[in-house]
Short mmCIF file of C-alpha atoms in Angstrom, two decimals:
data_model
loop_
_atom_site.label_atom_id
_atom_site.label_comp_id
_atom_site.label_asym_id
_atom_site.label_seq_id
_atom_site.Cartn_x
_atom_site.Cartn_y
_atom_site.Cartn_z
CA UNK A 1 0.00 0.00 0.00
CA UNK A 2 0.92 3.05 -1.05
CA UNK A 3 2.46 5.09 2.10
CA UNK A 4 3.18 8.72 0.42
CA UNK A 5 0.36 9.20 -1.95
CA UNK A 6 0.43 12.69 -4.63
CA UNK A 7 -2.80 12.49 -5.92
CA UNK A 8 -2.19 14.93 -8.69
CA UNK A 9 -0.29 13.20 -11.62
CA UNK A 10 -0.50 16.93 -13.14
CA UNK A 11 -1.06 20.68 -12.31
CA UNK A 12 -1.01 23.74 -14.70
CA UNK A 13 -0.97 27.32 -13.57
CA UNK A 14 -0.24 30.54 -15.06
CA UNK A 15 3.32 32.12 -14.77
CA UNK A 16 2.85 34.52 -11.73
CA UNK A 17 0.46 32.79 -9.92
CA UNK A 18 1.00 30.51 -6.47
CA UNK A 19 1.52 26.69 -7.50
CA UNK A 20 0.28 24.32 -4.48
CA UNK A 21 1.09 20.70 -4.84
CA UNK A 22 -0.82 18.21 -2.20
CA UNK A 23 0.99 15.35 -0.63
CA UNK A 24 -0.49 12.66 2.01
CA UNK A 25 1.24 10.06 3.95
CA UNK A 26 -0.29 7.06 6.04
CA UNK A 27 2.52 6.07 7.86
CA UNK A 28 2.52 8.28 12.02
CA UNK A 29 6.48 7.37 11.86
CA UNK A 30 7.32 9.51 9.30
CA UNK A 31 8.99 12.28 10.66
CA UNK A 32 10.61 14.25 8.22
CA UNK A 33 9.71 15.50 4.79
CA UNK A 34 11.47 16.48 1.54
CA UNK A 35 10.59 17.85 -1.91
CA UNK A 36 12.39 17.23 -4.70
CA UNK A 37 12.72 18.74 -8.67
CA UNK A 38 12.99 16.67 -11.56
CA UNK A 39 13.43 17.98 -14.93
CA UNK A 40 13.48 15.31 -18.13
CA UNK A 41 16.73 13.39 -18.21
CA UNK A 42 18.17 14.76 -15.36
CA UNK A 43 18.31 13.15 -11.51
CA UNK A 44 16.15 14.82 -8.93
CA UNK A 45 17.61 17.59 -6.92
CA UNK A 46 16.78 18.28 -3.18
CA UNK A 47 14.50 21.41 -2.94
CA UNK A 48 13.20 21.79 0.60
CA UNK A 49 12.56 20.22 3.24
CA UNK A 50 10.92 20.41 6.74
CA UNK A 51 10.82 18.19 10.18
CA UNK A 52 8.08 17.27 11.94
CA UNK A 53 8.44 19.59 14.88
CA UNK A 54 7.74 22.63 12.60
CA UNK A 55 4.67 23.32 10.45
CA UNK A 56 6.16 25.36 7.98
CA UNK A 57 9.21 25.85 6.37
CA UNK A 58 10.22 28.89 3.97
CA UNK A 59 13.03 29.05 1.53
CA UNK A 60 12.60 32.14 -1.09
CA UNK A 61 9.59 31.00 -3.23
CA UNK A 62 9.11 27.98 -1.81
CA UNK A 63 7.60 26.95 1.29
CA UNK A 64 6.41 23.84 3.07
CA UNK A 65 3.28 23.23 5.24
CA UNK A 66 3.01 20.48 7.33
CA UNK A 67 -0.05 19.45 8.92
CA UNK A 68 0.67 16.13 10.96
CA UNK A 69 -2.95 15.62 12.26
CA UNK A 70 -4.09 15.15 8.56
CA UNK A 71 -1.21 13.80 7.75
CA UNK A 72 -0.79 16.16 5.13
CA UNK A 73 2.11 18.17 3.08
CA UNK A 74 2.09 20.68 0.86
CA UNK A 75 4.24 22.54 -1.10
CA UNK A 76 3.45 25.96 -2.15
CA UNK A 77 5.47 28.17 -5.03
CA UNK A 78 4.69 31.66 -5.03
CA UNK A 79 5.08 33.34 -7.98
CA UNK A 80 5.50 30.63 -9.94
CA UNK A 81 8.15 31.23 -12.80
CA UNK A 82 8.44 28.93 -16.26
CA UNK A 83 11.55 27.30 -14.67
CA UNK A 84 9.44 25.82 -12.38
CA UNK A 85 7.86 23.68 -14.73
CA UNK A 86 8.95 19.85 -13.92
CA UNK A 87 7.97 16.99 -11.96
CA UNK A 88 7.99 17.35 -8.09
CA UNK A 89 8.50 14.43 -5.74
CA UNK A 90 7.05 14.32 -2.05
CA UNK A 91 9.21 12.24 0.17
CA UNK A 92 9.06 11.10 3.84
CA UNK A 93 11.90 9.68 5.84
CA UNK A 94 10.80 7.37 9.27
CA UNK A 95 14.17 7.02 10.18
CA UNK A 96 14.75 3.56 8.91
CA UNK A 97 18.35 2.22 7.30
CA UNK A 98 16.51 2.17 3.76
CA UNK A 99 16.09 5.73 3.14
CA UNK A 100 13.34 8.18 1.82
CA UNK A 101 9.42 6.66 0.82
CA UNK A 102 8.45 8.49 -2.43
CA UNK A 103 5.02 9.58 -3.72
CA UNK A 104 4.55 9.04 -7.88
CA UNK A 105 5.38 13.04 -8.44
CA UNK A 106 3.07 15.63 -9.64
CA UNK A 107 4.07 17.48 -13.29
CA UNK A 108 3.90 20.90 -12.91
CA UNK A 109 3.33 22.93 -15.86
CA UNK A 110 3.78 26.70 -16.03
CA UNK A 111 1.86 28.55 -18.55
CA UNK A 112 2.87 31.68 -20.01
CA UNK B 1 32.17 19.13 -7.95
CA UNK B 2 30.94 15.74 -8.98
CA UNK B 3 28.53 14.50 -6.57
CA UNK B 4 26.85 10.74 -7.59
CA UNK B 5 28.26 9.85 -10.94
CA UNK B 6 26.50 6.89 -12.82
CA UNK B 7 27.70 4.91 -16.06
CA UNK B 8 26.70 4.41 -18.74
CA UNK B 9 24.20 7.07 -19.57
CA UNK B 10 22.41 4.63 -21.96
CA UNK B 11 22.30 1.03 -23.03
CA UNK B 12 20.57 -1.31 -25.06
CA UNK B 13 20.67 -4.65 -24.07
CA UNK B 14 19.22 -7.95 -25.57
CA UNK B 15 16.76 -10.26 -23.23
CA UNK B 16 18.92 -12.32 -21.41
CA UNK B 17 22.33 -10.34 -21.29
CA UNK B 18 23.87 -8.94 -18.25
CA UNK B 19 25.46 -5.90 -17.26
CA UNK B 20 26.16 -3.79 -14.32
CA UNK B 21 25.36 0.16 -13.94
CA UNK B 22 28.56 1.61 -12.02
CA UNK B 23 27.87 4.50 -9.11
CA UNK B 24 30.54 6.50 -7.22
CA UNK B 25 29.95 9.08 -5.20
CA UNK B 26 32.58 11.83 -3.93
CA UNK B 27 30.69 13.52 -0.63
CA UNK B 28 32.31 10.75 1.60
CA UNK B 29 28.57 9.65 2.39
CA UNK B 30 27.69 6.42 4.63
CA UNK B 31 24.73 5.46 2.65
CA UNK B 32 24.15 4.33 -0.79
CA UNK B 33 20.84 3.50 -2.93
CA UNK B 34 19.37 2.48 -6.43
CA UNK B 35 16.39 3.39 -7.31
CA UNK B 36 14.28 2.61 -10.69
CA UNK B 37 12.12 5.47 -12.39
CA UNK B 38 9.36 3.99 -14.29
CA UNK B 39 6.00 5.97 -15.69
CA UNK B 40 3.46 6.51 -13.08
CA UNK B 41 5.32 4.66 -10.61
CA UNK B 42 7.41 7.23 -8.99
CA UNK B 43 10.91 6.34 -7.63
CA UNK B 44 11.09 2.65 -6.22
CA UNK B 45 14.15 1.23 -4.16
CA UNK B 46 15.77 -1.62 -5.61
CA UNK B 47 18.80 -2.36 -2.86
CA UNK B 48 20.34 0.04 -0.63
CA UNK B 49 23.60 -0.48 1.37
CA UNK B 50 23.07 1.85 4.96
CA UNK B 51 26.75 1.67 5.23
CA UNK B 52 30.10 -0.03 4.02
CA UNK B 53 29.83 -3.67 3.91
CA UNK B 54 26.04 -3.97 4.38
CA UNK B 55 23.40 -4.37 1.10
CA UNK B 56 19.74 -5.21 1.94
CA UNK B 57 16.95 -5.31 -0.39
CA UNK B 58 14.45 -2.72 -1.14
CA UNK B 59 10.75 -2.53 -2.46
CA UNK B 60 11.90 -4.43 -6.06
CA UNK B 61 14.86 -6.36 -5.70
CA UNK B 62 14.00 -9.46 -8.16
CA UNK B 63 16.90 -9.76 -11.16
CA UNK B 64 19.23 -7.85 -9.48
CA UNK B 65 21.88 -7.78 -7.56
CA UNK B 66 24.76 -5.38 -5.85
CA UNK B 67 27.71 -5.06 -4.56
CA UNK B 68 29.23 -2.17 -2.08
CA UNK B 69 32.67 -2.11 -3.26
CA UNK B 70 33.79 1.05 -1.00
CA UNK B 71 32.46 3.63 0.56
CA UNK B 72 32.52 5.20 -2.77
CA UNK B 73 30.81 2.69 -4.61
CA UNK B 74 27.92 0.72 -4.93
CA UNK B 75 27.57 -0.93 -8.36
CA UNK B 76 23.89 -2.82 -9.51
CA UNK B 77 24.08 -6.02 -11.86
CA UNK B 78 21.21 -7.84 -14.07
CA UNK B 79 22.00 -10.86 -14.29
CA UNK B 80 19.75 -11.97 -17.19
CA UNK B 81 17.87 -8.57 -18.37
CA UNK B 82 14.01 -9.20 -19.05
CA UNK B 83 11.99 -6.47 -21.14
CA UNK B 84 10.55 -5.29 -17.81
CA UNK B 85 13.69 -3.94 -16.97
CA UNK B 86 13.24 -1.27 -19.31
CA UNK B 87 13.38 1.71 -16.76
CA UNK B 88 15.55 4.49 -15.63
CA UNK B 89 18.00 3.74 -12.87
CA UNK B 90 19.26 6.38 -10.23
CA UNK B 91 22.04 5.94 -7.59
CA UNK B 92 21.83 7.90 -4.62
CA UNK B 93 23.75 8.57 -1.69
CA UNK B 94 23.33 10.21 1.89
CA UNK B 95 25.62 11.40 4.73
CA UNK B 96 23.29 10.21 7.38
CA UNK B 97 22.54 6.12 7.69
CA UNK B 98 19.71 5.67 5.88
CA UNK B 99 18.57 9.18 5.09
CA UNK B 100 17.24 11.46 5.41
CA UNK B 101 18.27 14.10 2.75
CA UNK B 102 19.32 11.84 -0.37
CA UNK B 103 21.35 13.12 -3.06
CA UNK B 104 20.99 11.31 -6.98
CA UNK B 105 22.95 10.94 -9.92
CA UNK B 106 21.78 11.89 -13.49
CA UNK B 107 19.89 8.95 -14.35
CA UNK B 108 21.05 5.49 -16.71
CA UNK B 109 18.82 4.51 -19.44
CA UNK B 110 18.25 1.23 -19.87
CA UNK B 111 16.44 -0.30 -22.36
CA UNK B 112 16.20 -4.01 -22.80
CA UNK B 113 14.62 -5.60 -26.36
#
């Protein structure tokens, strides 16, 4: 069963605007978060990230919400710039030896 | 400033051949990963090796296998490739056993006919 679940394969929003991409996890031992960028034929990159003794996390245009009684992430990306456009990973770390849990990414596409 | 490095980029193999993806990293991290990237699927772990001299298996470790040769490397070998192989492969490494930020290579393209 799927434990980090992005239930937007795709998102489109206008250059400018704020981009908000929706993550949920099932799993109470998660207890830190990550985003990460993918652009075509490249590795993803780290972006941000946030633990779960904070509720929000800001880095420039790009800031996390956490909300750990809904179990519930959320990236936000405010204004949104054509550079932006590529497919964003959620991730969630319980502190096991195996590493980071991954949701199925959400495309974001910036429109001019 | 390298980071993970991966060979080869791309590779075509024939059902039934073997090779092995290479991964080094230079950040003098404890952990090491492979994941495959396959459409709709996100990023699944295949093996990961928490620290020098350990491997365990991931979410899809059937036809493969790996080897932590170092602390700088961590190679991944099909034995016998099967079509449903096809997929993108990314090594990953991080400071911290077993997470939590993880740091990837560029990507290998394998394709197997």
């Amino acid at each position: 069963d799927q434990q980090v679940k992005q239930n937007s394969p795709s998102l489109s929003v206008q250059e400018g605007r704020i981009s908000i991409l929706n993550c949920d996890y099932t799993n109470s031992m998660f207890d830190y978060f990550l985003w990460y960028k993918k652009y075509p034929a490249e590795g993803p990159t780290f972006l941000i990230s946030i633990s779960s003794i904070k509720d929000k996390n800001e880095d420039g245009r790009f800031t996390v919400f956490l909300n750990k009684s809904a179990k519930h992430l959320s990236l936000h990306i405010v204004p949104s710039q054509p550079g932006d456009s590529a497919v964003y990973f959620c991730a969630a770390w319980g502190g096991g030896a195996d590493g980071l849990t991954f949701g199925k990414g959400t495309h974001l596409i910036i429109q001019p | 400033n390298a980071g993970v490095t991966q060979t080869p980029k791309f590779q075509v193999l024939k059902t039934g051949q073997s090779m092995t993806l290479q991964c080094a990293q230079d950040m003098n991290h404890n952990s090491m990963y492979w994941y495959r990237q396959d459409p709709g699927m996100g990023l699944r772990l295949i093996y990961y090796s928490a620290s020098e001299g350990t491997t365990d298996k991931g979410e899809v470790p059937n036809g493969y296998n790996v080897s932590r040769l170092n602390k700088r490397e961590f190679s991944l070998r099909l034995e016998s490739a099967a079509p449903s192989q096809t997929s993108v492969y990314f090594c990953a490494s991080s400071e911290v056993e077993g997470g939590n930020t993880i740091y990837f290579g560029e990507g290998s393209w394998l394709t197997v006919v």
